[in-house]
PDB file of C-alpha atoms in Angstrom:
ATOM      1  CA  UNK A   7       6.514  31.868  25.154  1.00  0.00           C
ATOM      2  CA  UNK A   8       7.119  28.252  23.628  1.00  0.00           C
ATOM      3  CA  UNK A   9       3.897  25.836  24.655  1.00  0.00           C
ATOM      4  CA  UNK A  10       4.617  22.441  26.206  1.00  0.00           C
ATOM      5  CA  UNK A  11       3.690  19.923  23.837  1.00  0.00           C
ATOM      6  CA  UNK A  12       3.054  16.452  25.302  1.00  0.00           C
ATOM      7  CA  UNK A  13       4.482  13.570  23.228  1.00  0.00           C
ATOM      8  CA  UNK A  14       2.246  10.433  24.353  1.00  0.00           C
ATOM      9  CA  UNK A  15       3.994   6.614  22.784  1.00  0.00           C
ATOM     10  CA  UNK A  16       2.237   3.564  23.513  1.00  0.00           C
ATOM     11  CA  UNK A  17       3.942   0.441  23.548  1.00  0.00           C
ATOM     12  CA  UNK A  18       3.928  -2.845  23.295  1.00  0.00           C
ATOM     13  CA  UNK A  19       7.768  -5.303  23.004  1.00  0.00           C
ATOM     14  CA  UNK A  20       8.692  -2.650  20.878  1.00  0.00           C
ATOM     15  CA  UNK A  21      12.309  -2.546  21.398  1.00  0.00           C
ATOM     16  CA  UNK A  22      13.108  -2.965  17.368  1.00  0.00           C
ATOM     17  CA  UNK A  23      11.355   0.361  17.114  1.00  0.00           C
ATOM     18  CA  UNK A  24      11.179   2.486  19.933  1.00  0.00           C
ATOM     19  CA  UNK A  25      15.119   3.755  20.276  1.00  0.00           C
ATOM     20  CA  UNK A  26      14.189   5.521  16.492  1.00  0.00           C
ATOM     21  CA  UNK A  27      10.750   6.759  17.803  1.00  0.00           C
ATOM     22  CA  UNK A  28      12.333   8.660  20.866  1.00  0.00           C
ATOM     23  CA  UNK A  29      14.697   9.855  18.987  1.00  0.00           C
ATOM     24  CA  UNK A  30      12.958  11.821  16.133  1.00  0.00           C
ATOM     25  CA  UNK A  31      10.880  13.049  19.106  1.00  0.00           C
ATOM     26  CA  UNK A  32      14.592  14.544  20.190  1.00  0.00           C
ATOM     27  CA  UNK A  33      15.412  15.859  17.028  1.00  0.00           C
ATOM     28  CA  UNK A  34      12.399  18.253  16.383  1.00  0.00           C
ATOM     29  CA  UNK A  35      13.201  21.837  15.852  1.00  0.00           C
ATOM     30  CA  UNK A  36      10.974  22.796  19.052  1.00  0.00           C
ATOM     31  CA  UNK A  37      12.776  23.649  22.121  1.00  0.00           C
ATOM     32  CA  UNK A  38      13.409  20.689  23.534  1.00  0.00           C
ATOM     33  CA  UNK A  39      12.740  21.984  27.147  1.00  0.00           C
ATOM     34  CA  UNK A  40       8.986  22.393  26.046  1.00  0.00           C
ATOM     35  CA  UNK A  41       8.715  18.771  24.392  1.00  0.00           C
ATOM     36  CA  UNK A  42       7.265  16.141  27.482  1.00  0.00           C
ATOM     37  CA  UNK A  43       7.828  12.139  26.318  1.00  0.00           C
ATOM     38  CA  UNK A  44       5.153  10.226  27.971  1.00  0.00           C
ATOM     39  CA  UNK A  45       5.865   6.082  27.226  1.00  0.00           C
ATOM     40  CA  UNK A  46       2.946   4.166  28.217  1.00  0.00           C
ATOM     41  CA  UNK A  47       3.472   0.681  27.858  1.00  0.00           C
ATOM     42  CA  UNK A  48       1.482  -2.709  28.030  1.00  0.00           C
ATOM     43  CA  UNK A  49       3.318  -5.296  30.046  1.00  0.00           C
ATOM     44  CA  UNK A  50       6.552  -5.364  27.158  1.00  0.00           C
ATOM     45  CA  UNK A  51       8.800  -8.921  28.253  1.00  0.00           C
ATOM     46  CA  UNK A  52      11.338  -7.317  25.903  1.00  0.00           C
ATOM     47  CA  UNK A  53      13.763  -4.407  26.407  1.00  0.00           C
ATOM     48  CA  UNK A  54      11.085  -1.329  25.754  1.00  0.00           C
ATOM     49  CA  UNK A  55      10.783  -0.441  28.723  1.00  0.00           C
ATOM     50  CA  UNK A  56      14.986  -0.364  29.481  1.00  0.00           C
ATOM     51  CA  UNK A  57      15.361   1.764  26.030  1.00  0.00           C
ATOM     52  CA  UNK A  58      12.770   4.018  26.842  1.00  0.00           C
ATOM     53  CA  UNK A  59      14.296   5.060  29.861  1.00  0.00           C
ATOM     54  CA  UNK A  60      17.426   5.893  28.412  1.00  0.00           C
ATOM     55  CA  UNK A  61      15.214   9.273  26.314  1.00  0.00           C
ATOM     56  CA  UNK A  62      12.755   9.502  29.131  1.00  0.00           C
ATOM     57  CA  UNK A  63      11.778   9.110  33.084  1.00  0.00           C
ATOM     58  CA  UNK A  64       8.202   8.960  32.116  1.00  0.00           C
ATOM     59  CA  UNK A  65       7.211   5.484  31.388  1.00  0.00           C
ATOM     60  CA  UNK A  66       4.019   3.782  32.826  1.00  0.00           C
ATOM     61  CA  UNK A  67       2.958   0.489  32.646  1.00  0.00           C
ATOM     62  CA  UNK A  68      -0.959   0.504  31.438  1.00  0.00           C
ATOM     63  CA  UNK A  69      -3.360  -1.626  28.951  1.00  0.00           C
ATOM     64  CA  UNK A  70      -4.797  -3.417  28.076  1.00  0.00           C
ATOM     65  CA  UNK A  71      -5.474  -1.822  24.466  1.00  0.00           C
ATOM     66  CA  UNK A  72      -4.022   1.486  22.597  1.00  0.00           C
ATOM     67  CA  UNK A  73      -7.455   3.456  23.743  1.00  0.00           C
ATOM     68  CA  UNK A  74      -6.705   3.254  27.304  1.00  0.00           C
ATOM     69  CA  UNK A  75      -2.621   3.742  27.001  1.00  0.00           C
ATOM     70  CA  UNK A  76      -3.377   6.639  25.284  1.00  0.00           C
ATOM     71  CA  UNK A  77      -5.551   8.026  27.615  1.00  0.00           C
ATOM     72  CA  UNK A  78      -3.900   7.243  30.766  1.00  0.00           C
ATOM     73  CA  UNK A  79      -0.961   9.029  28.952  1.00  0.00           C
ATOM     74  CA  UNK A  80      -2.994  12.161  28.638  1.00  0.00           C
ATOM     75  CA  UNK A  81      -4.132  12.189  31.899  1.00  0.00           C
ATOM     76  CA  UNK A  82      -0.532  12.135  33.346  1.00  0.00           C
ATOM     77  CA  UNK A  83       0.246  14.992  30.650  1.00  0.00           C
ATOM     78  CA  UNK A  84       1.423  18.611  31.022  1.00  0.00           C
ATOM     79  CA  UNK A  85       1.224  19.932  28.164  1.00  0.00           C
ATOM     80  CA  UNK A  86      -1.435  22.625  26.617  1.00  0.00           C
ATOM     81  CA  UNK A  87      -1.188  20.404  23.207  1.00  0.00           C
ATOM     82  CA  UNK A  88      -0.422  16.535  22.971  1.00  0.00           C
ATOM     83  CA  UNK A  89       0.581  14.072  19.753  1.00  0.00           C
ATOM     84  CA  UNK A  90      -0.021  10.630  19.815  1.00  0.00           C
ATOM     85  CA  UNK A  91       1.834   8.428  18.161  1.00  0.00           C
ATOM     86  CA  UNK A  92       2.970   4.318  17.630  1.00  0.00           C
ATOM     87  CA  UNK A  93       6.490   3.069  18.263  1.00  0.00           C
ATOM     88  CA  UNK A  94       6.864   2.201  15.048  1.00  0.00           C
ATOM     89  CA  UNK A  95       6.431   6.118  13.872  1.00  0.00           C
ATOM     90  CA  UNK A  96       9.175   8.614  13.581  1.00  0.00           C
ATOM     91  CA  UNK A  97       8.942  12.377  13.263  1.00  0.00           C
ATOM     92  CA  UNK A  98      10.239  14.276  10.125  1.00  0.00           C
ATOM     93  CA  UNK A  99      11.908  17.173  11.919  1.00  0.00           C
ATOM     94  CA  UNK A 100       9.720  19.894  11.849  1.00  0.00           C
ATOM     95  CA  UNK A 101       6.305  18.730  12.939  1.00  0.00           C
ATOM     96  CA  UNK A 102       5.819  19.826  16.225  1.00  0.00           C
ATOM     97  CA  UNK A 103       6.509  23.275  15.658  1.00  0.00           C
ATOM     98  CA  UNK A 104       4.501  23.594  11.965  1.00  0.00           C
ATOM     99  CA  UNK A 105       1.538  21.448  14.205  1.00  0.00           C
ATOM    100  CA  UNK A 106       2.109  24.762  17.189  1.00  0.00           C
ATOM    101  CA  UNK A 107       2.331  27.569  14.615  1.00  0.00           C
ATOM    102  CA  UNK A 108      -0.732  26.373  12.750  1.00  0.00           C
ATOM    103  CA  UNK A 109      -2.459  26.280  15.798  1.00  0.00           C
ATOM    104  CA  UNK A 110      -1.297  28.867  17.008  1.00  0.00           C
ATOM    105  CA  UNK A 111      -2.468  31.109  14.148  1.00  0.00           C
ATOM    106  CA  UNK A 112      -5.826  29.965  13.313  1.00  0.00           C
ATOM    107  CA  UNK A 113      -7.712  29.788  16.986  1.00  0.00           C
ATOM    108  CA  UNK A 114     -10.713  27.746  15.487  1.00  0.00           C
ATOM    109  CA  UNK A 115      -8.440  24.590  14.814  1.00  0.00           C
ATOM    110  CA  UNK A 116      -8.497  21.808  17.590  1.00  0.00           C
ATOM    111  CA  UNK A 117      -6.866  19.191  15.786  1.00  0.00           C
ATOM    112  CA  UNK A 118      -4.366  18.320  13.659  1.00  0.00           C
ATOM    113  CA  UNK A 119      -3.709  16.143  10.893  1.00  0.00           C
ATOM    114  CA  UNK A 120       0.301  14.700  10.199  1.00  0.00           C
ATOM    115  CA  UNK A 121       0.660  13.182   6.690  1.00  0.00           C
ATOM    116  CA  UNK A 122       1.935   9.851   7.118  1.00  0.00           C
ATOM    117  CA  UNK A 123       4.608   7.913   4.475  1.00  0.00           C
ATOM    118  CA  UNK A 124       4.899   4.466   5.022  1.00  0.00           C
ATOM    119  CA  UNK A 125       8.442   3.056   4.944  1.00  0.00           C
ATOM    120  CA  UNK A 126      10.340   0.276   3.127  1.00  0.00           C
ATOM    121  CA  UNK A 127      11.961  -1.099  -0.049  1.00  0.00           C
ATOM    122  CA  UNK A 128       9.978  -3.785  -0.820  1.00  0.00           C
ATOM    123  CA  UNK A 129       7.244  -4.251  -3.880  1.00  0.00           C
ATOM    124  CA  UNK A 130       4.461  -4.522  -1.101  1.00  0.00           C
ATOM    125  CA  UNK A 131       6.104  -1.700   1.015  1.00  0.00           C
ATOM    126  CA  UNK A 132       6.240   0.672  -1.848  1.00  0.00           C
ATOM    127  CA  UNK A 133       2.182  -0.554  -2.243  1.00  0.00           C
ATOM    128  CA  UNK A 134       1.480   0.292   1.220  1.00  0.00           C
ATOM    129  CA  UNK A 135       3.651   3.730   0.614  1.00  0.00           C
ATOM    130  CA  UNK A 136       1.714   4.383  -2.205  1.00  0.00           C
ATOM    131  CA  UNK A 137      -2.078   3.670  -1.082  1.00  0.00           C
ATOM    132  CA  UNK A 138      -1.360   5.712   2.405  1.00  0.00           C
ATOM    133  CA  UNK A 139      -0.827   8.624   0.070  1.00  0.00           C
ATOM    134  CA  UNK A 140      -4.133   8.700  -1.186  1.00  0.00           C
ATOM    135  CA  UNK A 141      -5.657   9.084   2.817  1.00  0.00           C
ATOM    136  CA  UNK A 142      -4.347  12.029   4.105  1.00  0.00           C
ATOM    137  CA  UNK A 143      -7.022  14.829   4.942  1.00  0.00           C
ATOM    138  CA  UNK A 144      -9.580  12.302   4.258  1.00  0.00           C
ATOM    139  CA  UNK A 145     -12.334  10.401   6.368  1.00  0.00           C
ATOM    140  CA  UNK A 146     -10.086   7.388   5.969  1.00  0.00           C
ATOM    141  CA  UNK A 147      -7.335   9.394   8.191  1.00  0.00           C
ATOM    142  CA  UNK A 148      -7.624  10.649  11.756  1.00  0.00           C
ATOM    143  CA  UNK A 149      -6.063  13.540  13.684  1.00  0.00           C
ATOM    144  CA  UNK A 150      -2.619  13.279  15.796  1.00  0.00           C
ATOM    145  CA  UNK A 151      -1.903  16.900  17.226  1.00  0.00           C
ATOM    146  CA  UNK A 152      -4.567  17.584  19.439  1.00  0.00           C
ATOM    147  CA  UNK A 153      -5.482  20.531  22.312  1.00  0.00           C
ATOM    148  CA  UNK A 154      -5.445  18.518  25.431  1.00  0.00           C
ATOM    149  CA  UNK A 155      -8.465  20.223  26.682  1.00  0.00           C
ATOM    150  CA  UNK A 156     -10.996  19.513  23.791  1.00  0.00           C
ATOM    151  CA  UNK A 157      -9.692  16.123  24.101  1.00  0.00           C
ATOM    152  CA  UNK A 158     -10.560  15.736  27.292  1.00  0.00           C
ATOM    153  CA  UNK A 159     -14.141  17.532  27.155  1.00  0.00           C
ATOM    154  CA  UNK A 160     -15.192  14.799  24.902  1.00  0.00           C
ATOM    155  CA  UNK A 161     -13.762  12.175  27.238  1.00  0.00           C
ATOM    156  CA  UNK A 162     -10.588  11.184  25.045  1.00  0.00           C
ATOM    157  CA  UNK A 163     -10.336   7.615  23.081  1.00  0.00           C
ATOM    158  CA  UNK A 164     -13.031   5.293  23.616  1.00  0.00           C
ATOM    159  CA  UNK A 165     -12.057   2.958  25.789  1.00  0.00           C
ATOM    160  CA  UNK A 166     -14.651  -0.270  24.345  1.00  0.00           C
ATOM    161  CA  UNK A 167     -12.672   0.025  20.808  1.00  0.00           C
ATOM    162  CA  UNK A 168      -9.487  -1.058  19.905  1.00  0.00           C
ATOM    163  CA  UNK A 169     -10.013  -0.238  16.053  1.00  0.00           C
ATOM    164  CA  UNK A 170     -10.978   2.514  14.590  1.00  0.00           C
ATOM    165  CA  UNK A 171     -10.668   4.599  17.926  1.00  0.00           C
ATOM    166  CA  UNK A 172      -9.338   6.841  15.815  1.00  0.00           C
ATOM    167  CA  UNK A 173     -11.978   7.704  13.215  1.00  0.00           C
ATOM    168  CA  UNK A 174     -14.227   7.507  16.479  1.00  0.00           C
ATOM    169  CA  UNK A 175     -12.250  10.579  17.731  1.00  0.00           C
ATOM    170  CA  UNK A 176     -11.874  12.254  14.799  1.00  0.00           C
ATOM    171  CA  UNK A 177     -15.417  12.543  13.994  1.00  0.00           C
ATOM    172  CA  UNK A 178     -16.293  13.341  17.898  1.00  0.00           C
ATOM    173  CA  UNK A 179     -13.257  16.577  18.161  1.00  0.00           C
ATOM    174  CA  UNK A 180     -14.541  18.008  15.058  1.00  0.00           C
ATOM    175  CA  UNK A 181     -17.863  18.969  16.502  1.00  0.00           C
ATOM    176  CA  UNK A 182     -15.835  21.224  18.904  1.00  0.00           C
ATOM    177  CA  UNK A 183     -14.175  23.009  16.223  1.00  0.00           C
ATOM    178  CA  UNK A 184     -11.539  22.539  13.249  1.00  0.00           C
ATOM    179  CA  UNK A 185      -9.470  20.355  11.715  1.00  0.00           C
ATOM    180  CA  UNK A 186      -6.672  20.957   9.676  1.00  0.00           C
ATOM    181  CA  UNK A 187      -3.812  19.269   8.349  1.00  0.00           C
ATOM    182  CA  UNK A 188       0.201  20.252   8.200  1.00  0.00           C
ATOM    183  CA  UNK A 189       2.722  19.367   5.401  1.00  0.00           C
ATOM    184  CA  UNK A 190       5.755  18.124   7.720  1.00  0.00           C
ATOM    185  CA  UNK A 191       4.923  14.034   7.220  1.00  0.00           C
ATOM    186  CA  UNK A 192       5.674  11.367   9.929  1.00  0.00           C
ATOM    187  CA  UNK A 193       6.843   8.087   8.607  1.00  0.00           C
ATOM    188  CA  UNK A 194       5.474   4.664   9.775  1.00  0.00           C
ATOM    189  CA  UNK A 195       7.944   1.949   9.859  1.00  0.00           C
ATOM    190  CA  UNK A 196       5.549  -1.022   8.940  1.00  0.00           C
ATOM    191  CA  UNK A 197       8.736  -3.305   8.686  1.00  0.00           C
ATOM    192  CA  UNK A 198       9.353  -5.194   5.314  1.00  0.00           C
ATOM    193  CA  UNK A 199       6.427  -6.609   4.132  1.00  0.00           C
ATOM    194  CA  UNK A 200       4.645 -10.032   4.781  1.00  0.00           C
ATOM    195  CA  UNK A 201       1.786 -10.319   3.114  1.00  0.00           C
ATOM    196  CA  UNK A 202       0.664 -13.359   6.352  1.00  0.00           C
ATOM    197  CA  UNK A 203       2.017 -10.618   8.962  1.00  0.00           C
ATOM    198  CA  UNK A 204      -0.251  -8.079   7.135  1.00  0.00           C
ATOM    199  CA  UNK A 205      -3.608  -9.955   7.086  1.00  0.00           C
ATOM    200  CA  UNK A 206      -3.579 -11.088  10.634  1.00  0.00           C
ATOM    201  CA  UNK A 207      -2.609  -7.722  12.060  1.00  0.00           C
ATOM    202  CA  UNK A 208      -5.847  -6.787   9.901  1.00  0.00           C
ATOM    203  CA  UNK A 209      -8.236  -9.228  11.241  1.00  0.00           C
ATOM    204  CA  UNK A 210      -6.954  -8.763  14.656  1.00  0.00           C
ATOM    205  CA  UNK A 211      -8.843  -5.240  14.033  1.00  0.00           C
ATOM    206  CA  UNK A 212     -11.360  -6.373  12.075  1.00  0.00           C
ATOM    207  CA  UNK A 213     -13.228  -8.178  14.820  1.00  0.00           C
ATOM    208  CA  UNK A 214     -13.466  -5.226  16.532  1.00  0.00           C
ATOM    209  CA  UNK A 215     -14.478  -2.601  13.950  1.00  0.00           C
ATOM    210  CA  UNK A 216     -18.576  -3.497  14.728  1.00  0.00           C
ATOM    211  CA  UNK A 217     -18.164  -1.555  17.919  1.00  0.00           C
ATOM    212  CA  UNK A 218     -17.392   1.762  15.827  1.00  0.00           C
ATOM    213  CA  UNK A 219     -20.039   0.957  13.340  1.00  0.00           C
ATOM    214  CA  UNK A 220     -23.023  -0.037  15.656  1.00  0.00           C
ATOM    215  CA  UNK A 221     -22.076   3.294  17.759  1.00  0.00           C
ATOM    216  CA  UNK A 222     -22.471   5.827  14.748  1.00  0.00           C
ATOM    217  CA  UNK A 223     -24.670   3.952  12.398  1.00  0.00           C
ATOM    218  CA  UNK A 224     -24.516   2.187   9.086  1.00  0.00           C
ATOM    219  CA  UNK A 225     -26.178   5.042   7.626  1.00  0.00           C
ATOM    220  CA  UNK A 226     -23.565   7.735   8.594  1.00  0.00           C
ATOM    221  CA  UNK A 227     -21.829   9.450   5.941  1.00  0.00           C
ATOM    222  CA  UNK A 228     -18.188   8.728   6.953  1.00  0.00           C
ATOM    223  CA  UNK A 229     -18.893   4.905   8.479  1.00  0.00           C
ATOM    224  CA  UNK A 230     -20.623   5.012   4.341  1.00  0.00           C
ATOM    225  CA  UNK A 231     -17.111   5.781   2.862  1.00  0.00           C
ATOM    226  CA  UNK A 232     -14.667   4.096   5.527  1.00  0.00           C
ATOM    227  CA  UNK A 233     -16.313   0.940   4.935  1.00  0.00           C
ATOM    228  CA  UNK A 234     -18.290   1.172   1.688  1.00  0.00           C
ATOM    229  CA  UNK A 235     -16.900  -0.545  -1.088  1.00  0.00           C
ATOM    230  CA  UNK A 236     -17.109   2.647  -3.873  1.00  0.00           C
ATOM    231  CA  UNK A 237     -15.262   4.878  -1.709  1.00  0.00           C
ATOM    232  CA  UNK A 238     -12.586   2.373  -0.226  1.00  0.00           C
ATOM    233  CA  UNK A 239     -11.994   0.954  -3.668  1.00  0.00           C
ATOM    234  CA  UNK A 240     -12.518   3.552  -5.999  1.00  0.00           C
ATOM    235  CA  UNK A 241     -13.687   7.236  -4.450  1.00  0.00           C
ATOM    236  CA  UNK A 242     -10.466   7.935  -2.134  1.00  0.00           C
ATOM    237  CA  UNK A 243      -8.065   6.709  -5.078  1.00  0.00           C
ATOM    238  CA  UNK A 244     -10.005   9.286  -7.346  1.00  0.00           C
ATOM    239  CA  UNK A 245     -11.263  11.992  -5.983  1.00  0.00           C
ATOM    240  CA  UNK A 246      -9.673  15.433  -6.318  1.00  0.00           C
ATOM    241  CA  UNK A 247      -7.734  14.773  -9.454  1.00  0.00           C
ATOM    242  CA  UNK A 248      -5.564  12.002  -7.602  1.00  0.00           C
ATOM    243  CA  UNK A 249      -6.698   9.145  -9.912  1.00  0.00           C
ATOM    244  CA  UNK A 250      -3.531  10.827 -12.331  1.00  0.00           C
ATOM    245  CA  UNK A 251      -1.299   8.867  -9.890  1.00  0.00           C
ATOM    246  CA  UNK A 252      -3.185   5.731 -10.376  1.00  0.00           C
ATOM    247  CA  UNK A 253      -2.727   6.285 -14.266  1.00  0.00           C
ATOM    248  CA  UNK A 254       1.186   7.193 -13.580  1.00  0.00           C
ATOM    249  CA  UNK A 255       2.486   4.452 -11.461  1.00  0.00           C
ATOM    250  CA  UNK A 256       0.021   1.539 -12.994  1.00  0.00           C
ATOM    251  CA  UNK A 257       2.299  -1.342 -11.243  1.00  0.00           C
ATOM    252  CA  UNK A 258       1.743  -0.090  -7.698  1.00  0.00           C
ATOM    253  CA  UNK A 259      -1.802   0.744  -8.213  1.00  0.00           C
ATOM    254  CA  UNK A 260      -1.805  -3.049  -8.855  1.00  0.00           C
ATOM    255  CA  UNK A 261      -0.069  -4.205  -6.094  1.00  0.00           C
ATOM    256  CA  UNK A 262      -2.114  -1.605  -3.866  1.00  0.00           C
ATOM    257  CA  UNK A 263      -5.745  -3.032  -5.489  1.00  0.00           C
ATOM    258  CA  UNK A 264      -4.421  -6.661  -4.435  1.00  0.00           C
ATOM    259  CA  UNK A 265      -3.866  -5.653  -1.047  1.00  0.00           C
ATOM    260  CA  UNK A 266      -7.273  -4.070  -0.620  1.00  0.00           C
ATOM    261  CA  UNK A 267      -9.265  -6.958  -1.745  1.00  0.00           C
ATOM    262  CA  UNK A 268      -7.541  -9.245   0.584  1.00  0.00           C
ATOM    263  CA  UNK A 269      -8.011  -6.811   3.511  1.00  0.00           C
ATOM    264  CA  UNK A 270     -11.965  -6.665   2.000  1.00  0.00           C
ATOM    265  CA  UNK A 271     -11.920 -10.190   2.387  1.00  0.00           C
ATOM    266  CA  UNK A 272     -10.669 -10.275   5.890  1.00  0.00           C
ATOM    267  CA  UNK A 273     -13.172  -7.504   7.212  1.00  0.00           C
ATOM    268  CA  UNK A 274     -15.972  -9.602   5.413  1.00  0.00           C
ATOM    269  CA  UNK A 275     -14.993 -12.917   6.910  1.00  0.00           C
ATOM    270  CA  UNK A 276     -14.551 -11.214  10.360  1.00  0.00           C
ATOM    271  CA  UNK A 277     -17.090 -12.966  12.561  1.00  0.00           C
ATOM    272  CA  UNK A 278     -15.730 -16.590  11.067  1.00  0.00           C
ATOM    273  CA  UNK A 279     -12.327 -15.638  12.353  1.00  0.00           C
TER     274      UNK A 279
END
């Protein structure tokens, strides 16, 4: 028998983006009878909310931050396993049931990674596209496809961050057993880019990023890489034989190193923001 999977969206005036989000979530290759769409949204003034409705009857209104949508949309859950995504995401079309058969099969694995491709056309875009690639499976990602009751023994997202909640989870759901990671990607719709749009989005996050540090420690080995300037520069771009790429596509390694200095610069002028 199929296993309901919970499909938790958390939004935010995201009517550009949440029609194609819904949507992928309806086009999976799971029985659609066992897929659950859970909207939880954050006081939209915009059509979400009406476009939702039209894929799904469950839509909450809940905030103020990501952390708590998220977990308010667990809690109103049904489903054995849950996914968590952004309205901006879409599903490629087999990654709910490749996320349930790995599970499935290995009954140490609690989580699940979902390689994620960032989309658009533009130099920057094709940056983005192209750095994102080099985090999957690594400290510098965090898991999606999760079993609803190790979530909730650990007491789900914390609620005090909205940045890095993510890693914060990560590292806390892997002390209950495994984490894996599937091949089926999920692709993140970051719109066009604008380099302005970009950087503020970033410090936005930024000035909340001490929360995660000062809980685990400057001197734990993943807040060392996430944030140190060897690993976030240089180690994640080169370990495992992936510094080839960098050597094969010079011109977006460029455009990616750019980008990460100014987002270095942002996270280092936080507390003057």
């Amino acid at each position: 028998m199929e296993k309901v999977v919970s499909v938790i969206i958390n939004t935010k005036n995201e009517e550009k983006n949440i029609a194609r989000c819904l949507e992928s979530v309806q086009k999976q290759n799971y029985p659609q009878d066992q897929i659950e769409i859970i909207v939880v949204d954050n006081d939209s003034t915009d059509r979400t909310k009406e476009i939702a409705g039209k894929h799904t009857r469950l839509i909450f209104n809940y905030g103020p931050e990501r952390s708590a949508q998220k977990n308010f949309g667990v809690g109103r859950s049904g489903g054995q396993y849950f996914i968590h995504l952004d309205a901006d995401m879409e599903l490629s079309g087999g990654v709910i049931l490749e996320c349930v058969k790995k599970i499935e099969n290995d009954g140490e694995i609690v989580a699940l990674n979902i390689p994620e491709i960032v989309v658009g056309k533009k130099f920057f875009s094709r940056a983005r596209k192209f750095e994102r690639s080099f985090y999957n499976n690594t400290v510098i990602d965090g898991v999606r496809f999760i079993k609803k009751n190790k979530f909730l023994a650990i007491g789900g997202f914390d609620e005090d961050m909205h940045a890095c909640e993510d890693w914060d989870l990560t590292k806390r759901i892997k002390k209950t057993g495994k984490i894996d990671t599937i091949r089926a990607p999920l692709f993140h719709n970051e719109v066009e880019f604008n380099l302005k749009r970009y950087l503020k989005k970033k410090k936005y996050y930024s000035g909340n990023m001490d929360v995660y540090i000062e809980k685990w420690g400057k001197d734990d080995q993943d807040v060392k890489k996430q944030f140190g300037i060897y690993y976030r520069f240089f180690g994640v771009f080169l370990e495992n034989g992936k510094w080839k790429r960098l050597v094969a596509h010079p011109i977006l390694a460029a455009g990616m190193y750019f980008l990460r200095f100014w987002v270095g610069v942002n996270f280092l002028l936080r507390d003057n923001g």
